[in-house]
Amino acid sequence: MDTLAIFLTQLIMSIVVFSLLAKWVIYPWLVNRAAKISMMILIAPHSLKHIGLTFMVPSVTDPEIPQSFAFTTAWGDFSAAILALIALLALKNNWKLAIPLVWIFNLEGFIDLIFALSQAEAVPTLAGTWYIPTFIVPLLLISHIMIFIWLIKGVGKQH
């Protein structure tokens, strides 16, 4: 198997596993919680996207990593982490702009992940950061989708 085939296999397997967990366990559990709490639980992992800054650490990635990938992915992840923290703070403190801030965070974070995944030329140079797109990104993608569902449908108890 070549590197890209292994990468895609791991990415798809992780998406399948996280999707099943979301459908069978997480969604049924969250739907019985207050909408604000459910949203906060779904957003919280995104506040850890600062880990994407690792793409700019030379000793962790291959020296040949495309700098355009490393830079845009690292800073896109970091900005999503900051936006997630702001959204969490807004929800916790019942700010009037909480839901628009969640939309902004979720759109930016989702687009950032899709853009990073579209740069297949970076795959052979991921080195020690391989686990980010093959394990963490699928979790975050599924979480983003769940947040979109929550925002569109208004799922969860209203208390």
mmCIF file with all atom_site columns, N, CA, C and O in Angstrom, residues 11-58:
data_model
loop_
_atom_site.group_PDB
_atom_site.id
_atom_site.type_symbol
_atom_site.label_atom_id
_atom_site.label_alt_id
_atom_site.label_comp_id
_atom_site.label_asym_id
_atom_site.label_entity_id
_atom_site.label_seq_id
_atom_site.pdbx_PDB_ins_code
_atom_site.Cartn_x
_atom_site.Cartn_y
_atom_site.Cartn_z
_atom_site.occupancy
_atom_site.B_iso_or_equiv
_atom_site.pdbx_formal_charge
_atom_site.auth_seq_id
_atom_site.auth_comp_id
_atom_site.auth_asym_id
_atom_site.auth_atom_id
_atom_site.pdbx_PDB_model_num
ATOM 1   N N  . LEU A 1 11 ? -7.964  7.615  7.611  1.00 0.00 ? 11 LEU A N  1
ATOM 2   C CA . LEU A 1 11 ? -8.894  8.744  7.702  1.00 0.00 ? 11 LEU A CA 1
ATOM 3   C C  . LEU A 1 11 ? -10.336 8.254  7.626  1.00 0.00 ? 11 LEU A C  1
ATOM 4   O O  . LEU A 1 11 ? -11.166 8.594  8.477  1.00 0.00 ? 11 LEU A O  1
ATOM 5   N N  . ILE A 1 12 ? -10.632 7.425  6.633  1.00 0.00 ? 12 ILE A N  1
ATOM 6   C CA . ILE A 1 12 ? -12.002 6.918  6.450  1.00 0.00 ? 12 ILE A CA 1
ATOM 7   C C  . ILE A 1 12 ? -12.431 6.035  7.616  1.00 0.00 ? 12 ILE A C  1
ATOM 8   O O  . ILE A 1 12 ? -13.558 6.150  8.108  1.00 0.00 ? 12 ILE A O  1
ATOM 9   N N  . MET A 1 13 ? -11.530 5.163  8.076  1.00 0.00 ? 13 MET A N  1
ATOM 10  C CA . MET A 1 13 ? -11.869 4.303  9.219  1.00 0.00 ? 13 MET A CA 1
ATOM 11  C C  . MET A 1 13 ? -12.191 5.146  10.457 1.00 0.00 ? 13 MET A C  1
ATOM 12  O O  . MET A 1 13 ? -13.148 4.862  11.185 1.00 0.00 ? 13 MET A O  1
ATOM 13  N N  . SER A 1 14 ? -11.403 6.180  10.698 1.00 0.00 ? 14 SER A N  1
ATOM 14  C CA . SER A 1 14 ? -11.656 7.044  11.853 1.00 0.00 ? 14 SER A CA 1
ATOM 15  C C  . SER A 1 14 ? -12.987 7.780  11.698 1.00 0.00 ? 14 SER A C  1
ATOM 16  O O  . SER A 1 14 ? -13.752 7.900  12.667 1.00 0.00 ? 14 SER A O  1
ATOM 17  N N  . ILE A 1 15 ? -13.288 8.248  10.493 1.00 0.00 ? 15 ILE A N  1
ATOM 18  C CA . ILE A 1 15 ? -14.576 8.919  10.262 1.00 0.00 ? 15 ILE A CA 1
ATOM 19  C C  . ILE A 1 15 ? -15.730 7.954  10.529 1.00 0.00 ? 15 ILE A C  1
ATOM 20  O O  . ILE A 1 15 ? -16.719 8.317  11.165 1.00 0.00 ? 15 ILE A O  1
ATOM 21  N N  . VAL A 1 16 ? -15.611 6.714  10.066 1.00 0.00 ? 16 VAL A N  1
ATOM 22  C CA . VAL A 1 16 ? -16.663 5.716  10.280 1.00 0.00 ? 16 VAL A CA 1
ATOM 23  C C  . VAL A 1 16 ? -16.846 5.452  11.774 1.00 0.00 ? 16 VAL A C  1
ATOM 24  O O  . VAL A 1 16 ? -17.970 5.479  12.292 1.00 0.00 ? 16 VAL A O  1
ATOM 25  N N  . VAL A 1 17 ? -15.744 5.237  12.492 1.00 0.00 ? 17 VAL A N  1
ATOM 26  C CA . VAL A 1 17 ? -15.832 4.941  13.932 1.00 0.00 ? 17 VAL A CA 1
ATOM 27  C C  . VAL A 1 17 ? -16.457 6.114  14.688 1.00 0.00 ? 17 VAL A C  1
ATOM 28  O O  . VAL A 1 17 ? -17.377 5.930  15.497 1.00 0.00 ? 17 VAL A O  1
ATOM 29  N N  . PHE A 1 18 ? -15.985 7.329  14.427 1.00 0.00 ? 18 PHE A N  1
ATOM 30  C CA . PHE A 1 18 ? -16.532 8.493  15.137 1.00 0.00 ? 18 PHE A CA 1
ATOM 31  C C  . PHE A 1 18 ? -17.982 8.757  14.744 1.00 0.00 ? 18 PHE A C  1
ATOM 32  O O  . PHE A 1 18 ? -18.783 9.195  15.582 1.00 0.00 ? 18 PHE A O  1
ATOM 33  N N  . SER A 1 19 ? -18.343 8.480  13.502 1.00 0.00 ? 19 SER A N  1
ATOM 34  C CA . SER A 1 19 ? -19.738 8.639  13.075 1.00 0.00 ? 19 SER A CA 1
ATOM 35  C C  . SER A 1 19 ? -20.656 7.667  13.810 1.00 0.00 ? 19 SER A C  1
ATOM 36  O O  . SER A 1 19 ? -21.747 8.047  14.260 1.00 0.00 ? 19 SER A O  1
ATOM 37  N N  . LEU A 1 20 ? -20.217 6.423  13.922 1.00 0.00 ? 20 LEU A N  1
ATOM 38  C CA . LEU A 1 20 ? -21.019 5.430  14.641 1.00 0.00 ? 20 LEU A CA 1
ATOM 39  C C  . LEU A 1 20 ? -21.163 5.791  16.115 1.00 0.00 ? 20 LEU A C  1
ATOM 40  O O  . LEU A 1 20 ? -22.256 5.691  16.686 1.00 0.00 ? 20 LEU A O  1
ATOM 41  N N  . LEU A 1 21 ? -20.068 6.207  16.733 1.00 0.00 ? 21 LEU A N  1
ATOM 42  C CA . LEU A 1 21 ? -20.136 6.635  18.139 1.00 0.00 ? 21 LEU A CA 1
ATOM 43  C C  . LEU A 1 21 ? -21.072 7.824  18.296 1.00 0.00 ? 21 LEU A C  1
ATOM 44  O O  . LEU A 1 21 ? -21.852 7.888  19.259 1.00 0.00 ? 21 LEU A O  1
ATOM 45  N N  . ALA A 1 22 ? -21.009 8.755  17.367 1.00 0.00 ? 22 ALA A N  1
ATOM 46  C CA . ALA A 1 22 ? -21.880 9.929  17.428 1.00 0.00 ? 22 ALA A CA 1
ATOM 47  C C  . ALA A 1 22 ? -23.345 9.515  17.329 1.00 0.00 ? 22 ALA A C  1
ATOM 48  O O  . ALA A 1 22 ? -24.185 9.984  18.095 1.00 0.00 ? 22 ALA A O  1
ATOM 49  N N  . LYS A 1 23 ? -23.634 8.619  16.398 1.00 0.00 ? 23 LYS A N  1
ATOM 50  C CA . LYS A 1 23 ? -25.024 8.200  16.183 1.00 0.00 ? 23 LYS A CA 1
ATOM 51  C C  . LYS A 1 23 ? -25.549 7.327  17.316 1.00 0.00 ? 23 LYS A C  1
ATOM 52  O O  . LYS A 1 23 ? -26.683 7.493  17.760 1.00 0.00 ? 23 LYS A O  1
ATOM 53  N N  . TRP A 1 24 ? -24.735 6.393  17.760 1.00 0.00 ? 24 TRP A N  1
ATOM 54  C CA . TRP A 1 24 ? -25.201 5.409  18.739 1.00 0.00 ? 24 TRP A CA 1
ATOM 55  C C  . TRP A 1 24 ? -25.111 5.882  20.188 1.00 0.00 ? 24 TRP A C  1
ATOM 56  O O  . TRP A 1 24 ? -25.896 5.438  21.024 1.00 0.00 ? 24 TRP A O  1
ATOM 57  N N  . VAL A 1 25 ? -24.132 6.737  20.491 1.00 0.00 ? 25 VAL A N  1
ATOM 58  C CA . VAL A 1 25 ? -23.878 7.088  21.894 1.00 0.00 ? 25 VAL A CA 1
ATOM 59  C C  . VAL A 1 25 ? -23.996 8.587  22.163 1.00 0.00 ? 25 VAL A C  1
ATOM 60  O O  . VAL A 1 25 ? -24.776 9.004  23.014 1.00 0.00 ? 25 VAL A O  1
ATOM 61  N N  . ILE A 1 26 ? -23.224 9.376  21.450 1.00 0.00 ? 26 ILE A N  1
ATOM 62  C CA . ILE A 1 26 ? -23.118 10.800 21.774 1.00 0.00 ? 26 ILE A CA 1
ATOM 63  C C  . ILE A 1 26 ? -24.421 11.550 21.515 1.00 0.00 ? 26 ILE A C  1
ATOM 64  O O  . ILE A 1 26 ? -24.930 12.250 22.398 1.00 0.00 ? 26 ILE A O  1
ATOM 65  N N  . TYR A 1 27 ? -24.978 11.421 20.315 1.00 0.00 ? 27 TYR A N  1
ATOM 66  C CA . TYR A 1 27 ? -26.212 12.128 19.990 1.00 0.00 ? 27 TYR A CA 1
ATOM 67  C C  . TYR A 1 27 ? -27.349 11.753 20.949 1.00 0.00 ? 27 TYR A C  1
ATOM 68  O O  . TYR A 1 27 ? -27.980 12.643 21.515 1.00 0.00 ? 27 TYR A O  1
ATOM 69  N N  . PRO A 1 28 ? -27.629 10.457 21.176 1.00 0.00 ? 28 PRO A N  1
ATOM 70  C CA . PRO A 1 28 ? -28.709 10.118 22.113 1.00 0.00 ? 28 PRO A CA 1
ATOM 71  C C  . PRO A 1 28 ? -28.463 10.658 23.526 1.00 0.00 ? 28 PRO A C  1
ATOM 72  O O  . PRO A 1 28 ? -29.410 11.035 24.219 1.00 0.00 ? 28 PRO A O  1
ATOM 73  N N  . TRP A 1 29 ? -27.222 10.709 23.946 1.00 0.00 ? 29 TRP A N  1
ATOM 74  C CA . TRP A 1 29 ? -26.916 11.225 25.274 1.00 0.00 ? 29 TRP A CA 1
ATOM 75  C C  . TRP A 1 29 ? -27.090 12.745 25.320 1.00 0.00 ? 29 TRP A C  1
ATOM 76  O O  . TRP A 1 29 ? -27.689 13.281 26.246 1.00 0.00 ? 29 TRP A O  1
ATOM 77  N N  . LEU A 1 30 ? -26.593 13.440 24.289 1.00 0.00 ? 30 LEU A N  1
ATOM 78  C CA . LEU A 1 30 ? -26.660 14.903 24.266 1.00 0.00 ? 30 LEU A CA 1
ATOM 79  C C  . LEU A 1 30 ? -28.083 15.436 24.107 1.00 0.00 ? 30 LEU A C  1
ATOM 80  O O  . LEU A 1 30 ? -28.401 16.499 24.624 1.00 0.00 ? 30 LEU A O  1
ATOM 81  N N  . VAL A 1 31 ? -28.911 14.707 23.384 1.00 0.00 ? 31 VAL A N  1
ATOM 82  C CA . VAL A 1 31 ? -30.264 15.200 23.108 1.00 0.00 ? 31 VAL A CA 1
ATOM 83  C C  . VAL A 1 31 ? -31.075 15.370 24.400 1.00 0.00 ? 31 VAL A C  1
ATOM 84  O O  . VAL A 1 31 ? -32.026 16.148 24.446 1.00 0.00 ? 31 VAL A O  1
ATOM 85  N N  . ASN A 1 32 ? -30.689 14.678 25.454 1.00 0.00 ? 32 ASN A N  1
ATOM 86  C CA . ASN A 1 32 ? -31.386 14.789 26.733 1.00 0.00 ? 32 ASN A CA 1
ATOM 87  C C  . ASN A 1 32 ? -30.768 15.818 27.666 1.00 0.00 ? 32 ASN A C  1
ATOM 88  O O  . ASN A 1 32 ? -31.135 15.901 28.827 1.00 0.00 ? 32 ASN A O  1
ATOM 89  N N  . ARG A 1 33 ? -29.830 16.601 27.160 1.00 0.00 ? 33 ARG A N  1
ATOM 90  C CA . ARG A 1 33 ? -29.184 17.655 27.936 1.00 0.00 ? 33 ARG A CA 1
ATOM 91  C C  . ARG A 1 33 ? -29.709 19.006 27.467 1.00 0.00 ? 33 ARG A C  1
ATOM 92  O O  . ARG A 1 33 ? -30.269 19.130 26.388 1.00 0.00 ? 33 ARG A O  1
ATOM 93  N N  . ALA A 1 34 ? -29.479 20.017 28.265 1.00 0.00 ? 34 ALA A N  1
ATOM 94  C CA . ALA A 1 34 ? -29.822 21.373 27.856 1.00 0.00 ? 34 ALA A CA 1
ATOM 95  C C  . ALA A 1 34 ? -29.036 21.701 26.590 1.00 0.00 ? 34 ALA A C  1
ATOM 96  O O  . ALA A 1 34 ? -27.868 21.308 26.447 1.00 0.00 ? 34 ALA A O  1
ATOM 97  N N  . ALA A 1 35 ? -29.670 22.403 25.668 1.00 0.00 ? 35 ALA A N  1
ATOM 98  C CA . ALA A 1 35 ? -29.052 22.716 24.378 1.00 0.00 ? 35 ALA A CA 1
ATOM 99  C C  . ALA A 1 35 ? -27.703 23.412 24.565 1.00 0.00 ? 35 ALA A C  1
ATOM 100 O O  . ALA A 1 35 ? -26.736 23.101 23.867 1.00 0.00 ? 35 ALA A O  1
ATOM 101 N N  . LYS A 1 36 ? -27.644 24.343 25.499 1.00 0.00 ? 36 LYS A N  1
ATOM 102 C CA . LYS A 1 36 ? -26.398 25.076 25.737 1.00 0.00 ? 36 LYS A CA 1
ATOM 103 C C  . LYS A 1 36 ? -25.285 24.135 26.193 1.00 0.00 ? 36 LYS A C  1
ATOM 104 O O  . LYS A 1 36 ? -24.155 24.217 25.707 1.00 0.00 ? 36 LYS A O  1
ATOM 105 N N  . ILE A 1 37 ? -25.587 23.217 27.072 1.00 0.00 ? 37 ILE A N  1
ATOM 106 C CA . ILE A 1 37 ? -24.589 22.264 27.579 1.00 0.00 ? 37 ILE A CA 1
ATOM 107 C C  . ILE A 1 37 ? -24.148 21.330 26.456 1.00 0.00 ? 37 ILE A C  1
ATOM 108 O O  . ILE A 1 37 ? -22.957 21.060 26.287 1.00 0.00 ? 37 ILE A O  1
ATOM 109 N N  . SER A 1 38 ? -25.097 20.849 25.670 1.00 0.00 ? 38 SER A N  1
ATOM 110 C CA . SER A 1 38 ? -24.764 19.974 24.542 1.00 0.00 ? 38 SER A CA 1
ATOM 111 C C  . SER A 1 38 ? -23.819 20.677 23.582 1.00 0.00 ? 38 SER A C  1
ATOM 112 O O  . SER A 1 38 ? -22.822 20.107 23.130 1.00 0.00 ? 38 SER A O  1
ATOM 113 N N  . MET A 1 39 ? -24.141 21.927 23.269 1.00 0.00 ? 39 MET A N  1
ATOM 114 C CA . MET A 1 39 ? -23.312 22.701 22.351 1.00 0.00 ? 39 MET A CA 1
ATOM 115 C C  . MET A 1 39 ? -21.913 22.898 22.934 1.00 0.00 ? 39 MET A C  1
ATOM 116 O O  . MET A 1 39 ? -20.907 22.761 22.225 1.00 0.00 ? 39 MET A O  1
ATOM 117 N N  . MET A 1 40 ? -21.822 23.184 24.203 1.00 0.00 ? 40 MET A N  1
ATOM 118 C CA . MET A 1 40 ? -20.522 23.394 24.845 1.00 0.00 ? 40 MET A CA 1
ATOM 119 C C  . MET A 1 40 ? -19.680 22.112 24.816 1.00 0.00 ? 40 MET A C  1
ATOM 120 O O  . MET A 1 40 ? -18.475 22.167 24.567 1.00 0.00 ? 40 MET A O  1
ATOM 121 N N  . ILE A 1 41 ? -20.322 20.980 25.030 1.00 0.00 ? 41 ILE A N  1
ATOM 122 C CA . ILE A 1 41 ? -19.606 19.699 24.993 1.00 0.00 ? 41 ILE A CA 1
ATOM 123 C C  . ILE A 1 41 ? -19.070 19.431 23.581 1.00 0.00 ? 41 ILE A C  1
ATOM 124 O O  . ILE A 1 41 ? -17.942 18.956 23.425 1.00 0.00 ? 41 ILE A O  1
ATOM 125 N N  . LEU A 1 42 ? -19.863 19.758 22.565 1.00 0.00 ? 42 LEU A N  1
ATOM 126 C CA . LEU A 1 42 ? -19.423 19.540 21.188 1.00 0.00 ? 42 LEU A CA 1
ATOM 127 C C  . LEU A 1 42 ? -18.322 20.514 20.764 1.00 0.00 ? 42 LEU A C  1
ATOM 128 O O  . LEU A 1 42 ? -17.460 20.172 19.955 1.00 0.00 ? 42 LEU A O  1
ATOM 129 N N  . ILE A 1 43 ? -18.339 21.709 21.291 1.00 0.00 ? 43 ILE A N  1
ATOM 130 C CA . ILE A 1 43 ? -17.345 22.725 20.928 1.00 0.00 ? 43 ILE A CA 1
ATOM 131 C C  . ILE A 1 43 ? -16.026 22.517 21.666 1.00 0.00 ? 43 ILE A C  1
ATOM 132 O O  . ILE A 1 43 ? -14.954 22.782 21.105 1.00 0.00 ? 43 ILE A O  1
ATOM 133 N N  . ALA A 1 44 ? -16.074 22.040 22.892 1.00 0.00 ? 44 ALA A N  1
ATOM 134 C CA . ALA A 1 44 ? -14.872 21.951 23.736 1.00 0.00 ? 44 ALA A CA 1
ATOM 135 C C  . ALA A 1 44 ? -13.656 21.308 23.062 1.00 0.00 ? 44 ALA A C  1
ATOM 136 O O  . ALA A 1 44 ? -12.551 21.859 23.148 1.00 0.00 ? 44 ALA A O  1
ATOM 137 N N  . PRO A 1 45 ? -13.787 20.178 22.358 1.00 0.00 ? 45 PRO A N  1
ATOM 138 C CA . PRO A 1 45 ? -12.583 19.589 21.739 1.00 0.00 ? 45 PRO A CA 1
ATOM 139 C C  . PRO A 1 45 ? -11.910 20.517 20.732 1.00 0.00 ? 45 PRO A C  1
ATOM 140 O O  . PRO A 1 45 ? -10.696 20.458 20.541 1.00 0.00 ? 45 PRO A O  1
ATOM 141 N N  . HIS A 1 46 ? -12.662 21.402 20.129 1.00 0.00 ? 46 HIS A N  1
ATOM 142 C CA . HIS A 1 46 ? -12.115 22.315 19.126 1.00 0.00 ? 46 HIS A CA 1
ATOM 143 C C  . HIS A 1 46 ? -11.214 23.371 19.759 1.00 0.00 ? 46 HIS A C  1
ATOM 144 O O  . HIS A 1 46 ? -10.352 23.928 19.086 1.00 0.00 ? 46 HIS A O  1
ATOM 145 N N  . SER A 1 47 ? -11.407 23.621 21.025 1.00 0.00 ? 47 SER A N  1
ATOM 146 C CA . SER A 1 47 ? -10.541 24.596 21.706 1.00 0.00 ? 47 SER A CA 1
ATOM 147 C C  . SER A 1 47 ? -9.119  24.054 21.862 1.00 0.00 ? 47 SER A C  1
ATOM 148 O O  . SER A 1 47 ? -8.208  24.794 22.205 1.00 0.00 ? 47 SER A O  1
ATOM 149 N N  . LEU A 1 48 ? -8.935  22.773 21.564 1.00 0.00 ? 48 LEU A N  1
ATOM 150 C CA . LEU A 1 48 ? -7.604  22.150 21.620 1.00 0.00 ? 48 LEU A CA 1
ATOM 151 C C  . LEU A 1 48 ? -6.923  22.103 20.254 1.00 0.00 ? 48 LEU A C  1
ATOM 152 O O  . LEU A 1 48 ? -5.859  21.513 20.115 1.00 0.00 ? 48 LEU A O  1
ATOM 153 N N  . LYS A 1 49 ? -7.515  22.748 19.250 1.00 0.00 ? 49 LYS A N  1
ATOM 154 C CA . LYS A 1 49 ? -6.922  22.727 17.907 1.00 0.00 ? 49 LYS A CA 1
ATOM 155 C C  . LYS A 1 49 ? -5.605  23.485 17.830 1.00 0.00 ? 49 LYS A C  1
ATOM 156 O O  . LYS A 1 49 ? -4.954  23.484 16.794 1.00 0.00 ? 49 LYS A O  1
ATOM 157 N N  . HIS A 1 50 ? -5.202  24.092 18.918 1.00 0.00 ? 50 HIS A N  1
ATOM 158 C CA . HIS A 1 50 ? -3.880  24.726 18.943 1.00 0.00 ? 50 HIS A CA 1
ATOM 159 C C  . HIS A 1 50 ? -2.796  23.697 18.621 1.00 0.00 ? 50 HIS A C  1
ATOM 160 O O  . HIS A 1 50 ? -1.692  24.054 18.214 1.00 0.00 ? 50 HIS A O  1
ATOM 161 N N  . ILE A 1 51 ? -3.140  22.411 18.760 1.00 0.00 ? 51 ILE A N  1
ATOM 162 C CA . ILE A 1 51 ? -2.182  21.350 18.433 1.00 0.00 ? 51 ILE A CA 1
ATOM 163 C C  . ILE A 1 51 ? -1.740  21.433 16.970 1.00 0.00 ? 51 ILE A C  1
ATOM 164 O O  . ILE A 1 51 ? -0.661  20.985 16.608 1.00 0.00 ? 51 ILE A O  1
ATOM 165 N N  . GLY A 1 52 ? -2.551  22.053 16.120 1.00 0.00 ? 52 GLY A N  1
ATOM 166 C CA . GLY A 1 52 ? -2.189  22.210 14.715 1.00 0.00 ? 52 GLY A CA 1
ATOM 167 C C  . GLY A 1 52 ? -0.946  23.054 14.496 1.00 0.00 ? 52 GLY A C  1
ATOM 168 O O  . GLY A 1 52 ? -0.302  22.965 13.443 1.00 0.00 ? 52 GLY A O  1
ATOM 169 N N  . LEU A 1 53 ? -0.582  23.870 15.480 1.00 0.00 ? 53 LEU A N  1
ATOM 170 C CA . LEU A 1 53 ? 0.657   24.647 15.361 1.00 0.00 ? 53 LEU A CA 1
ATOM 171 C C  . LEU A 1 53 ? 1.865   23.725 15.205 1.00 0.00 ? 53 LEU A C  1
ATOM 172 O O  . LEU A 1 53 ? 2.916   24.142 14.722 1.00 0.00 ? 53 LEU A O  1
ATOM 173 N N  . THR A 1 54 ? 1.705   22.462 15.582 1.00 0.00 ? 54 THR A N  1
ATOM 174 C CA . THR A 1 54 ? 2.774   21.474 15.458 1.00 0.00 ? 54 THR A CA 1
ATOM 175 C C  . THR A 1 54 ? 3.244   21.326 14.009 1.00 0.00 ? 54 THR A C  1
ATOM 176 O O  . THR A 1 54 ? 4.395   20.974 13.769 1.00 0.00 ? 54 THR A O  1
ATOM 177 N N  . PHE A 1 55 ? 2.371   21.616 13.049 1.00 0.00 ? 55 PHE A N  1
ATOM 178 C CA . PHE A 1 55 ? 2.767   21.504 11.644 1.00 0.00 ? 55 PHE A CA 1
ATOM 179 C C  . PHE A 1 55 ? 3.931   22.441 11.291 1.00 0.00 ? 55 PHE A C  1
ATOM 180 O O  . PHE A 1 55 ? 4.600   22.241 10.291 1.00 0.00 ? 55 PHE A O  1
ATOM 181 N N  . MET A 1 56 ? 4.156   23.447 12.122 1.00 0.00 ? 56 MET A N  1
ATOM 182 C CA . MET A 1 56 ? 5.250   24.382 11.855 1.00 0.00 ? 56 MET A CA 1
ATOM 183 C C  . MET A 1 56 ? 6.511   24.072 12.658 1.00 0.00 ? 56 MET A C  1
ATOM 184 O O  . MET A 1 56 ? 7.461   24.840 12.653 1.00 0.00 ? 56 MET A O  1
ATOM 185 N N  . VAL A 1 57 ? 6.536   22.930 13.346 1.00 0.00 ? 57 VAL A N  1
ATOM 186 C CA . VAL A 1 57 ? 7.704   22.552 14.130 1.00 0.00 ? 57 VAL A CA 1
ATOM 187 C C  . VAL A 1 57 ? 8.587   21.633 13.283 1.00 0.00 ? 57 VAL A C  1
ATOM 188 O O  . VAL A 1 57 ? 8.215   20.491 12.996 1.00 0.00 ? 57 VAL A O  1
ATOM 189 N N  . PRO A 1 58 ? 9.752   22.119 12.864 1.00 0.00 ? 58 PRO A N  1
ATOM 190 C CA . PRO A 1 58 ? 10.604  21.345 11.942 1.00 0.00 ? 58 PRO A CA 1
ATOM 191 C C  . PRO A 1 58 ? 11.009  19.966 12.450 1.00 0.00 ? 58 PRO A C  1
ATOM 192 O O  . PRO A 1 58 ? 11.127  19.042 11.654 1.00 0.00 ? 58 PRO A O  1
#
